[in-house]
Short mmCIF file of C-alpha atoms and ligand atoms in Angstrom, two decimals:
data_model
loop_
_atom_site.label_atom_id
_atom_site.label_comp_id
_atom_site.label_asym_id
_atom_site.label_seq_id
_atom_site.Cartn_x
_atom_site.Cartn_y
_atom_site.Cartn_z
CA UNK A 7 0.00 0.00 0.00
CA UNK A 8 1.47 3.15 -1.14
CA UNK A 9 1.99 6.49 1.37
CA UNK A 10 1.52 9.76 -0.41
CA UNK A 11 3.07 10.75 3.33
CA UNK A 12 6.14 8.82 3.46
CA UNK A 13 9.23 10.54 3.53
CA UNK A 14 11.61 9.89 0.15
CA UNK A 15 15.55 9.89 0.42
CA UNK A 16 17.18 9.75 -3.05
CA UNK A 17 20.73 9.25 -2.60
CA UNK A 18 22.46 10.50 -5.59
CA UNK A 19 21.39 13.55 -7.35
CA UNK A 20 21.88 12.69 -10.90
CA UNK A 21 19.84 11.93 -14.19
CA UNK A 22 18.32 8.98 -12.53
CA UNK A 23 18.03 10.08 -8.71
CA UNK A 24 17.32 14.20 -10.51
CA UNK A 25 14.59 12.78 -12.85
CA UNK A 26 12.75 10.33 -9.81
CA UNK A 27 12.79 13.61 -7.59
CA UNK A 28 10.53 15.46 -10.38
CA UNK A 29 8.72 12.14 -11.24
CA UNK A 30 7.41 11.54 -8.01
CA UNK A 31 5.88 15.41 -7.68
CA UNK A 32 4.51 14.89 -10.89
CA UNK A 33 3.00 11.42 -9.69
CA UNK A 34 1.24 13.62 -6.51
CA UNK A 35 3.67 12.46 -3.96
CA UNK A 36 2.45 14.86 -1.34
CA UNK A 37 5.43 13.61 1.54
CA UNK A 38 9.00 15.01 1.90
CA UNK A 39 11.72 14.13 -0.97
CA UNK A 40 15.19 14.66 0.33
CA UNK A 41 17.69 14.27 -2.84
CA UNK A 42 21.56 13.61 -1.78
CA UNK A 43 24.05 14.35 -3.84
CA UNK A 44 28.09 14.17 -3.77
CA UNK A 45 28.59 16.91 -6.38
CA UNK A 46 28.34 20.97 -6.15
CA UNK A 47 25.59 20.88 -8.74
CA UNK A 48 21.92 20.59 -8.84
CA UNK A 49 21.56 17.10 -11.50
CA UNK A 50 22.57 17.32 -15.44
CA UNK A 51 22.83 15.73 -18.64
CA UNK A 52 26.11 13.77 -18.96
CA UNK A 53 25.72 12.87 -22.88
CA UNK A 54 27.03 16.64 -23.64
CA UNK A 55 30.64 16.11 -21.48
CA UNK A 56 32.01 14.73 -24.44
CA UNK A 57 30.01 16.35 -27.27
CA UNK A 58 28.69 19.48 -27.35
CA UNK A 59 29.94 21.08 -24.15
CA UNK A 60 33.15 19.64 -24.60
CA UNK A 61 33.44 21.67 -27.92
CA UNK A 62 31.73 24.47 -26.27
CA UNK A 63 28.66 24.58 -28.12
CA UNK A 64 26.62 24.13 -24.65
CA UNK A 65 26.93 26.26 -21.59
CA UNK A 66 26.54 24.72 -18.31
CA UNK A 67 22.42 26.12 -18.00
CA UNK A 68 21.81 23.66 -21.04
CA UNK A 69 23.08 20.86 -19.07
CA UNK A 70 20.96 21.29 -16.15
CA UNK A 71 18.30 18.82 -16.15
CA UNK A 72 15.80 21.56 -14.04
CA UNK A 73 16.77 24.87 -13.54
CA UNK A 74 17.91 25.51 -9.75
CA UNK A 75 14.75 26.79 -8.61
CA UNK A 76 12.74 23.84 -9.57
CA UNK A 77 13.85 21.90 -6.11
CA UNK A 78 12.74 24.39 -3.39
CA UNK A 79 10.06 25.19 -5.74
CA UNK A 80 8.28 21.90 -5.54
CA UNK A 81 9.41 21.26 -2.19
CA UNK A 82 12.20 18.70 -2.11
CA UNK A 83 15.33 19.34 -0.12
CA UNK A 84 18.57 18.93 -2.61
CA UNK A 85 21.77 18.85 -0.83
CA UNK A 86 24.79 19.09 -2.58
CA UNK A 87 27.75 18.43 -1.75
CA UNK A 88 27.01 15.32 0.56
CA UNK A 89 28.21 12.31 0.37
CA UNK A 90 25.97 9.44 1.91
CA UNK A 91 28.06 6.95 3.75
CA UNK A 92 25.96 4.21 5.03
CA UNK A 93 22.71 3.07 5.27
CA UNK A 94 21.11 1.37 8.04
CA UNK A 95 17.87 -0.82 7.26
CA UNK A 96 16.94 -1.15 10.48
CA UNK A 97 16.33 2.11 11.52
CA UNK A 98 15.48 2.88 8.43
CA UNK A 99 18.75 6.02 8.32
CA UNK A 100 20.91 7.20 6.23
CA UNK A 101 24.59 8.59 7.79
CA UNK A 102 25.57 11.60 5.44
CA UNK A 103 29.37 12.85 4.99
CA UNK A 104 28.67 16.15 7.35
CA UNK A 105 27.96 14.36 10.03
CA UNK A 106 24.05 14.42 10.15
CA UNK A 107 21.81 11.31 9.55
CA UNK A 108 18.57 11.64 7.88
CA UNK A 109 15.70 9.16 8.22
CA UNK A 110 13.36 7.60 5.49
CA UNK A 111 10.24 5.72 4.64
CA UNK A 112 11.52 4.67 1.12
CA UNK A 113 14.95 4.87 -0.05
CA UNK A 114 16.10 5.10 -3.78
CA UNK A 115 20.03 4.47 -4.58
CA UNK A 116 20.70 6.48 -7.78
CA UNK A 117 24.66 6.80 -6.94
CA UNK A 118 25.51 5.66 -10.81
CA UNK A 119 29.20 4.53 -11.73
CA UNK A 120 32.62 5.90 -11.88
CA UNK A 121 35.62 5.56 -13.95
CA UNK A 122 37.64 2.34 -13.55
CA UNK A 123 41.06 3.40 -12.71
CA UNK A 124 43.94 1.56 -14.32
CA UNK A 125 46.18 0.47 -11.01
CA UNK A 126 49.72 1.45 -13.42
CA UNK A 127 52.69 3.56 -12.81
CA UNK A 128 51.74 7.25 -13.03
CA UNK A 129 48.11 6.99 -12.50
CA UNK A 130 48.34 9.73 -10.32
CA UNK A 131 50.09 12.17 -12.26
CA UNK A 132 48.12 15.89 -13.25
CA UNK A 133 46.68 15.74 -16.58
CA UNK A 134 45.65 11.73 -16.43
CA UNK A 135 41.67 12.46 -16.60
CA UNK A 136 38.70 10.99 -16.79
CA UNK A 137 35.66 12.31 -18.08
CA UNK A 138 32.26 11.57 -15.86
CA UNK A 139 31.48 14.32 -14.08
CA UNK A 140 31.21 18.69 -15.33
CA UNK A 141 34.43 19.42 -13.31
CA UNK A 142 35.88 16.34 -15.12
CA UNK A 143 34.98 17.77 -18.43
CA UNK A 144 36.24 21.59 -17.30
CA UNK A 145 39.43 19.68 -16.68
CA UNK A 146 39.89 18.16 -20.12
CA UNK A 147 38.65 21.03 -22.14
CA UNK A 148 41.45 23.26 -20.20
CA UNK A 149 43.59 20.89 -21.75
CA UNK A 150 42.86 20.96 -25.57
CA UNK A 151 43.33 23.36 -28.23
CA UNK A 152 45.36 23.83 -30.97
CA UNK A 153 49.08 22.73 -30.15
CA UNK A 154 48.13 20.19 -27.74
CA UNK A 155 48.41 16.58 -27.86
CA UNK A 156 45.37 14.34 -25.87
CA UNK A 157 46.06 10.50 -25.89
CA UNK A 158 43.10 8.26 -25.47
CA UNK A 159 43.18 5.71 -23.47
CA UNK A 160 40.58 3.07 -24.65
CA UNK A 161 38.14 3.09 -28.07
CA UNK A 162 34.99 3.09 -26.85
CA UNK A 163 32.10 5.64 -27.09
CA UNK A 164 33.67 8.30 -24.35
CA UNK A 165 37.10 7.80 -25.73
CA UNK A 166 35.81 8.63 -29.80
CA UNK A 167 33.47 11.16 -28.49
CA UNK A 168 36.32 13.03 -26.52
CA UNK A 169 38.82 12.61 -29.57
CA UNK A 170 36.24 13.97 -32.09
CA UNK A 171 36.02 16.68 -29.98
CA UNK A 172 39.49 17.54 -29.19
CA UNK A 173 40.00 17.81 -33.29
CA UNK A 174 37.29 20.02 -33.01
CA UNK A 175 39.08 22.17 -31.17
CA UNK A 176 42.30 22.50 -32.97
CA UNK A 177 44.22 19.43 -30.69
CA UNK A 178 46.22 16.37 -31.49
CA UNK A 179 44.53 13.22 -30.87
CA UNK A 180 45.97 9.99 -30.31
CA UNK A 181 43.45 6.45 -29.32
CA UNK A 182 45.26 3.85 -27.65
CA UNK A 183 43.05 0.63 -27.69
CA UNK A 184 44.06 -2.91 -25.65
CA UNK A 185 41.88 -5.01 -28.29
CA UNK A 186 42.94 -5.39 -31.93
CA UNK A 187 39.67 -3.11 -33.12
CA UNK A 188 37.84 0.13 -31.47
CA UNK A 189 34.50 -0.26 -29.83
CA UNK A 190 35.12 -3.62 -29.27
CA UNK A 191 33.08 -4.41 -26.54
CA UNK A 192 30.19 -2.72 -27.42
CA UNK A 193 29.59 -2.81 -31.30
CA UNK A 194 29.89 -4.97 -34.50
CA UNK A 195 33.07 -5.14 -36.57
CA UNK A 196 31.37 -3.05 -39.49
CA UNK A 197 31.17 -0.15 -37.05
CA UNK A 198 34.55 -0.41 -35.86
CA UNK A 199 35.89 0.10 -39.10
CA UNK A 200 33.66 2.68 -40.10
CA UNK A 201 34.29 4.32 -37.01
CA UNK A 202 38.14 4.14 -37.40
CA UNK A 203 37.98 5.13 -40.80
CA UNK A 204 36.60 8.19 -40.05
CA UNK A 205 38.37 9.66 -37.30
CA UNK A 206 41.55 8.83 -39.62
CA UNK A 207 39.77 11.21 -42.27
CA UNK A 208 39.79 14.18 -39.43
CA UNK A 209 43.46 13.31 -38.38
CA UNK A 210 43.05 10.95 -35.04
CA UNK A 211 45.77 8.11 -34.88
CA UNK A 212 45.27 4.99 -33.41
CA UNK A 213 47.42 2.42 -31.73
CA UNK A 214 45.36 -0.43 -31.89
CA UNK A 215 46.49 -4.12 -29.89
CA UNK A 216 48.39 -1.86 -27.70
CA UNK A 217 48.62 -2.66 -23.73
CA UNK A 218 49.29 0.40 -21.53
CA UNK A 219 51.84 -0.09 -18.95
CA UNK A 220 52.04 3.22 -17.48
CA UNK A 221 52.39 6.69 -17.62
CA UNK A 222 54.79 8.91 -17.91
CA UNK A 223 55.81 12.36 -16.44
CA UNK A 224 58.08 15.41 -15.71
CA UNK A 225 57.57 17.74 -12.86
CA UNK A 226 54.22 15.82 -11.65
CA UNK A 227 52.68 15.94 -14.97
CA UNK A 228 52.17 13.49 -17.82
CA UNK A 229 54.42 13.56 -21.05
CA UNK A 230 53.12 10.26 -22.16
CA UNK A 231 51.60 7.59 -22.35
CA UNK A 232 54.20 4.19 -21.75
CA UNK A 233 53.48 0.70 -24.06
CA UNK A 234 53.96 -2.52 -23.10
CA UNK A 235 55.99 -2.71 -26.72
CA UNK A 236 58.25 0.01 -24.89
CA UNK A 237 57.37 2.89 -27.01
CA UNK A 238 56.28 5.92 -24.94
CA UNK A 239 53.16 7.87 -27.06
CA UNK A 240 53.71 11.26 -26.12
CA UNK A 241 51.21 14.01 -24.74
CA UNK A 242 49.96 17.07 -23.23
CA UNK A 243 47.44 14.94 -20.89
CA UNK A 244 45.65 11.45 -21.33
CA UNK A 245 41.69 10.76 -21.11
CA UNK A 246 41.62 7.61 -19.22
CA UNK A 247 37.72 5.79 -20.59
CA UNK A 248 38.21 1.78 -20.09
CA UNK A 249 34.44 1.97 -18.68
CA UNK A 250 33.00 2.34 -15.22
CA UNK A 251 31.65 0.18 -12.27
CA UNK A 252 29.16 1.23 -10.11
CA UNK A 253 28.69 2.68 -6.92
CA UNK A 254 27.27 0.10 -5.34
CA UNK A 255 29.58 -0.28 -2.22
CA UNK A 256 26.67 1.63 0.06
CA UNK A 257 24.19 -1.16 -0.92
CA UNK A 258 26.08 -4.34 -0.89
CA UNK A 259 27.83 -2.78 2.75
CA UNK A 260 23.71 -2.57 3.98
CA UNK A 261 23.57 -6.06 3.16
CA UNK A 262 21.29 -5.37 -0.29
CA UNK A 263 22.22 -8.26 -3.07
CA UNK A 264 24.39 -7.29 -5.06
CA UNK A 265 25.65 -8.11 -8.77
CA UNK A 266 27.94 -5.85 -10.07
CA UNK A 267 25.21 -3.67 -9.70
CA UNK A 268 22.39 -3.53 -7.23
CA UNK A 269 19.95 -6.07 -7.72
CA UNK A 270 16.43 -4.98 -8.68
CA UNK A 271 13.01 -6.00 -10.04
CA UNK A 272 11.15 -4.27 -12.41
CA UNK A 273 9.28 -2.19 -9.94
CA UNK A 274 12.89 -0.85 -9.47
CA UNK A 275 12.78 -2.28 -6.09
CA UNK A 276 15.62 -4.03 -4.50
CA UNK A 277 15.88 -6.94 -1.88
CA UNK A 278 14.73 -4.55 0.49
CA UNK A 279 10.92 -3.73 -0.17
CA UNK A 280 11.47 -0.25 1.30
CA UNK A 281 14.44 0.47 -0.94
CA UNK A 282 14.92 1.26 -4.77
CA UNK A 283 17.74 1.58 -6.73
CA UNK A 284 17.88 2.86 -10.56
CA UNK A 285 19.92 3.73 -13.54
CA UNK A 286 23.98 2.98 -13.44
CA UNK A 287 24.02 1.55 -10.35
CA UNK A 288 20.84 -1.11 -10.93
CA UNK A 289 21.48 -4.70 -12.21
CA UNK A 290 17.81 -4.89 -13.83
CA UNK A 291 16.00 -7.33 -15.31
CA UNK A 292 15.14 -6.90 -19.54
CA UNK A 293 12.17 -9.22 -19.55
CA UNK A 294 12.65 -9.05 -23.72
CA UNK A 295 16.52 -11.23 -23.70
CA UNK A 296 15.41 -12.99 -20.72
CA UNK A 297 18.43 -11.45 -18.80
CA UNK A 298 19.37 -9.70 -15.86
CA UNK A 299 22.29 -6.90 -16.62
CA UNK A 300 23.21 -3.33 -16.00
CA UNK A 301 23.46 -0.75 -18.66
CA UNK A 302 24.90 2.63 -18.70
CA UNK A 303 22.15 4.93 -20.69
CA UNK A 304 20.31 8.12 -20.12
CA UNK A 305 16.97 6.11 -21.67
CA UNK A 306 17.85 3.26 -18.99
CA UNK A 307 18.23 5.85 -15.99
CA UNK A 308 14.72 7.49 -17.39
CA UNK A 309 12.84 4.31 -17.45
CA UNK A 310 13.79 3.11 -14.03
CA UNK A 311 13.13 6.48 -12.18
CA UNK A 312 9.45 5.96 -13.68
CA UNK A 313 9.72 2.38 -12.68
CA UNK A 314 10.32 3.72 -9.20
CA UNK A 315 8.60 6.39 -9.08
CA UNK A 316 5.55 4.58 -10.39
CA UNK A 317 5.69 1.75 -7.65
CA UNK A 318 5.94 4.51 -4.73
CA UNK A 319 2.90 6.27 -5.69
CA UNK A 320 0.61 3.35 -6.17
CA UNK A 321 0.50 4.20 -10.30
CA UNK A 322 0.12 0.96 -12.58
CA UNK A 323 3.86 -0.14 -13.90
CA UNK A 324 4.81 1.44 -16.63
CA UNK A 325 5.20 -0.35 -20.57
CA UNK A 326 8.36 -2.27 -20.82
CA UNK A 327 10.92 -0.12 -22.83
CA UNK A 328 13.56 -1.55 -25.64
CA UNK A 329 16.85 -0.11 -24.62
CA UNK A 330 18.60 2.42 -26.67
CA UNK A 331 21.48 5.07 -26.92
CA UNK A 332 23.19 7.03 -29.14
CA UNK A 333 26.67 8.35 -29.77
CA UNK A 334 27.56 11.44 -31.49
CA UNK A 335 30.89 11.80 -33.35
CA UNK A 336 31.90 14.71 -36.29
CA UNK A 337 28.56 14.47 -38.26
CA UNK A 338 28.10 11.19 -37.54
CA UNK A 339 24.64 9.78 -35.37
CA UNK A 340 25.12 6.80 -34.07
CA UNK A 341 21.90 5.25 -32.66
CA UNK A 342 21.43 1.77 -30.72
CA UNK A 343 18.48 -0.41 -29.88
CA UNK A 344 18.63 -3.30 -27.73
CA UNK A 345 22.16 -5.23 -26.97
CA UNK A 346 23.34 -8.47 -29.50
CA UNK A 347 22.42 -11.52 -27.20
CA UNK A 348 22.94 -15.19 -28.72
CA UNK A 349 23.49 -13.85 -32.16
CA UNK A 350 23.81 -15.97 -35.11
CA UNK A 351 23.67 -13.69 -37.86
CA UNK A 352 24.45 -9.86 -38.98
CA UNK A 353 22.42 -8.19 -41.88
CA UNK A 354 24.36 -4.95 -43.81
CA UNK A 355 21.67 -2.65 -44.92
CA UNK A 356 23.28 0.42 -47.00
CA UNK A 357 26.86 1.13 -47.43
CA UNK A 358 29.03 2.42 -45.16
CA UNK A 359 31.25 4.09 -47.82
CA UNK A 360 28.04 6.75 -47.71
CA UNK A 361 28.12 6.90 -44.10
CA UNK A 362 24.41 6.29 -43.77
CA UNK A 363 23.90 2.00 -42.85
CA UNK A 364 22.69 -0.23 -40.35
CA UNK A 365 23.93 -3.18 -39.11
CA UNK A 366 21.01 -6.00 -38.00
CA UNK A 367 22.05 -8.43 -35.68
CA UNK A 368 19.52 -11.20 -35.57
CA UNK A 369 18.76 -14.80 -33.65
CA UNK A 370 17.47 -16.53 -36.30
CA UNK A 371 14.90 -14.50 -37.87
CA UNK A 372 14.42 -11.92 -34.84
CA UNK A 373 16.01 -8.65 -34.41
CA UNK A 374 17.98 -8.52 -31.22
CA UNK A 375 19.90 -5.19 -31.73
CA UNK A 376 20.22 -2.73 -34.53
CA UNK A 377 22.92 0.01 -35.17
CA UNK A 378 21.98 2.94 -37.45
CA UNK A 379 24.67 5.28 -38.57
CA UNK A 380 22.44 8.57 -40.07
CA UNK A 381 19.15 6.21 -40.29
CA UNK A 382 16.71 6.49 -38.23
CA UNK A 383 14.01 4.73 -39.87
CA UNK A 384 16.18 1.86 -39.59
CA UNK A 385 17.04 2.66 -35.88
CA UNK A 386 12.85 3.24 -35.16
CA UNK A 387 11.55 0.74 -36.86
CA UNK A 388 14.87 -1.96 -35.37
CA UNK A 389 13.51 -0.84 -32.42
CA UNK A 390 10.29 -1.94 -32.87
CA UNK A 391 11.09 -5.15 -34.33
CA UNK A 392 13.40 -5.84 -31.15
CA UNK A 393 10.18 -5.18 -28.92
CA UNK A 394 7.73 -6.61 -30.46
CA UNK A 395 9.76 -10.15 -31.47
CA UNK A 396 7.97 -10.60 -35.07
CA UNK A 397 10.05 -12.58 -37.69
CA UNK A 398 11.88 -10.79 -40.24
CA UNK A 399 12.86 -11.71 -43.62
CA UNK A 400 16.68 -11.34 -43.91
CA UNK A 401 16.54 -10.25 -47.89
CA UNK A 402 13.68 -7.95 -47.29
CA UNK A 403 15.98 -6.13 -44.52
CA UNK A 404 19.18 -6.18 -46.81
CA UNK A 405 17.28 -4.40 -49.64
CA UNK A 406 17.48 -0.48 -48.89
CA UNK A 407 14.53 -0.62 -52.10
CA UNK A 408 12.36 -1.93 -49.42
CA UNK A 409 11.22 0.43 -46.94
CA UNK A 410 11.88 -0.31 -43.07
CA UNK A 411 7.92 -0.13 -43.31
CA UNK A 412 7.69 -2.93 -45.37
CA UNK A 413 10.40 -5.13 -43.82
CA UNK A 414 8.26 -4.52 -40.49
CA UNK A 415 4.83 -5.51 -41.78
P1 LIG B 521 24.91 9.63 -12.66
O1 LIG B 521 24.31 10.56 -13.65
O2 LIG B 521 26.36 9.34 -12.71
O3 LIG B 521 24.54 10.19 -11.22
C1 LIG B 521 24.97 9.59 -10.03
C2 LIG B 521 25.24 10.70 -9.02
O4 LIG B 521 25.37 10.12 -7.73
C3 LIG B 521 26.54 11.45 -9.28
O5 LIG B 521 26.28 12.82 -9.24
C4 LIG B 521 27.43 11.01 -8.13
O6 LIG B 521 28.36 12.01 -7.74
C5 LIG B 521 26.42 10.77 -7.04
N1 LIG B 521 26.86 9.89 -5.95
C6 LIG B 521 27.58 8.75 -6.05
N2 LIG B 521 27.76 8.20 -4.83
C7 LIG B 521 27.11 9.00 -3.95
C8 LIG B 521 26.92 8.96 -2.55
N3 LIG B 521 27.40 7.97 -1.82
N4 LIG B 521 26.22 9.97 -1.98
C9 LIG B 521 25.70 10.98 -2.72
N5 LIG B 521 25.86 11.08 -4.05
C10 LIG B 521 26.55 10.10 -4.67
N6 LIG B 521 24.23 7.84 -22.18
C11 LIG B 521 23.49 7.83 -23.32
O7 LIG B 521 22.41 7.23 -23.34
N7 LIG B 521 23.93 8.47 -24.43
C12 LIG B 521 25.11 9.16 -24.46
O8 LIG B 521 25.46 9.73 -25.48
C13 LIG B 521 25.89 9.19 -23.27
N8 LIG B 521 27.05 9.90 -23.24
C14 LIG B 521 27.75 9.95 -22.07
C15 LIG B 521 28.91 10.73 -22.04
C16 LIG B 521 29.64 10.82 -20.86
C17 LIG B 521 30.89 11.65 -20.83
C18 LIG B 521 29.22 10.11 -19.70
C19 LIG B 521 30.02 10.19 -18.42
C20 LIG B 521 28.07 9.36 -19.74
C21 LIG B 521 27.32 9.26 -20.91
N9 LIG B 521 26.15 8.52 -20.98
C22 LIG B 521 25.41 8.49 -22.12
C23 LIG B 521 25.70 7.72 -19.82
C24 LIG B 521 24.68 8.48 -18.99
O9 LIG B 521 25.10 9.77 -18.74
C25 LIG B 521 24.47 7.70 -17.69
O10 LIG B 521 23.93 6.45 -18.03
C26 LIG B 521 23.53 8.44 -16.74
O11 LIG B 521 24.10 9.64 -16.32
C27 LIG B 521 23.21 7.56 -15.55
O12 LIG B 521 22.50 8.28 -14.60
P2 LIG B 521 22.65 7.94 -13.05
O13 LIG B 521 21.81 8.92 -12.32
O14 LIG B 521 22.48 6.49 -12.82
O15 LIG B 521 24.18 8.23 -12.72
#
């Protein structure tokens, strides 16, 4: 039985824990919201770190996700600044980083994920970055322009986001990638090439199959970037993206189970019927693969706060959502739907030579993840296809004269 009384705590005052705050007003939660968060700032858009604010085409009032005023304004109590520390589920408390403890009904973890740090020589030394938070970002921008040199460590999305955007900007940019092809983790072999191909056309350089052993420095700060091969790439300052873990020490510390993730339902609701936890930080269930994982999206961190938000004010679940996100590099869109489980086949549709294709990936004749570089019909209508399960005809979707319409029906 839902309280419109009870008394929210939302640690973590980002796009998740942010958008549940404004959810649950919306929903006509009438009882106190107190939103927790470690940073200076009221909560904001990540996506733009590495795009548009990086190249300063955003100012920080376009990240915001609310403008300041929103929080007093509908009565919930945002403190920055503070850390939570602990929780204890028996009486139902949360210890913050001042000193004070504050008490809840219902508790949502919304901490998200930080940077995996590589544990190598020089990790410590200024100008090794990362890029997760809008000081992190104010920190790498300060170190582009033209004469510099940034070296990438890792190819994945953050990495080719943050070199695009250093060329933008008049620097040197240099990807250093462990696995013999970018993006490797995370997308098909077509879109590593295309991707690579690319960023060679606006001048990045790539060491590809290369191991980084450490860093090195002169006077505290890096000079470059140290191979296992024993070549040093040298630099003005390295982005350090080899992905993120979450922030799930507070949780699996109260005793919540834990997966690399916090473990939730699809309510949103952990172990712990009084506690929540969403977006980065959530190992969720996607009822459509059958799976249990965590993902790292804005659309993922949306969906759960309504999950959440949804289950606390006694509102009927809300529609099951295929999972998407996008990357934005040069000119190029990059948009994904669902994740390539149990594959068996890939289908090409357009050419990649035009920079406008998508690459299928099917299990048998059902579409369990799409790619679309500048296509979104093919990215909508993938989408659709990945939610809704129906057969597809493989010839149909490798024939660009056939409209994604068509290859849906
Ligand atoms: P976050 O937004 O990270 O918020 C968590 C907050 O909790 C942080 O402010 C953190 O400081 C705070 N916190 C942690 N521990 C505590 C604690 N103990 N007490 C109090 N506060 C705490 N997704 C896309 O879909 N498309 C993109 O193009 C895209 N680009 C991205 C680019 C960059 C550079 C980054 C970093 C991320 C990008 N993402 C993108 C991912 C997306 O931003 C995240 O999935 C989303 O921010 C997750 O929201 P969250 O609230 O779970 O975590």
């Amino acid at each position: 039985m839902n309280d419109v009384t009870a008394h929210v705590v939302i640690l973590g005052a980002g796009h998740a824990g942010g958008t549940a705050a404004a959810l649950l007003r919306q929903y006509g939660h009438e009882g106190p919201i107190t939103l927790v968060g470690e940073e200076p700032i009221a909560p904001y858009q990540r996506p733009p770190l590495s795009k548009a604010w990086l190249k300063g085409e955003a100012d920080a009032d376009s990240l915001a996700l609310k403008p300041v005023e929103f929080y007093a304004e509908n009565n919930i109590d945002f403190r920055s600044g503070v850390r939570a520390v602990s929780i204890d589920r028996g009486k139902k408390t949360v210890a913050l980083s001042n000193g004070e403890a504050v008490s809840y009904d219902i508790l949502i973890i919304a901490t998200g994920a930080r940077p995996i740090v590589l544990p190598i020589e020089g990790k410590d030394l200024a100008g090794v970055l990362f890029l997760r938070t809008a000081e992190d970002a104010e920190k790498l921008k300060a170190a582009l322009g033209p004469g510099k040199r940034l070296a990438v460590v890792g190819g994945g999305y953050i990495g080719l986001e943050a070199a695009a955007s250093a060329r933008a900007l008049g620097a040197e940019a240099v990807v250093i990638e462990r696995e013999p092809r970018l993006l490797a983790r995370v997308a098909c072999e077509a879109l590593s090439t295309f991707f690579k191909d690319y960023h060679e056309k606006h001048g990045v350089t790539f060491e590809l199959g290369a191991e980084v052993t450490g860093f090195k420095g002169e006077g505290g700060h890096v000079t470059g970037v140290a191979l296992a091969d024993g070549r040093v790439i040298a630099c003005d300052a390295a982005l350090v993206g080899v992905g993120a873990r979450p922030n799930d020490e507070i949780a699996s510390e109260a005793g919540l189970e834990c997966a690399r993730g916090v473990v939730v339902n699809l309510e949103a609701r952990t172990s712990d019927p009084a506690i929540f936890a969403i977006g980065d930080v959530a190992h969720r269930p996607m009822p459509i693969y059958g799976r249990m994982f965590r993902m790292e999206s804005v659309p993922n961190a949306l969906e759960q706060a309504k999950q959440a938000a949804s289950a606390i004010t006694g509102r009927p679940a809300p529609a099951g959502e295929t999972p998407w996100q996008w990357s934005d590099q040069y000119d190029i869109k990059l948009q994904i739907a669902g994740y390539p489980f149990d594959v068996d086949s890939l289908v090409l549709r357009g050419d990649p030579k035009s920079a406008k294709f998508a690459v299928f990936h099917l299990k048998g004749d059902q579409v369990q993840a799409v790619e679309a570089i500048n296509s979104p019909p093919e990215f909508m209508m993938g989408r659709q296809l990945i939610g809704n399960r129906k057969p597809v005809s493989r010839e149909k979707l490798a024939d660009t004269t056939v409209s994604m319409k068509e290859v849906a029906l």
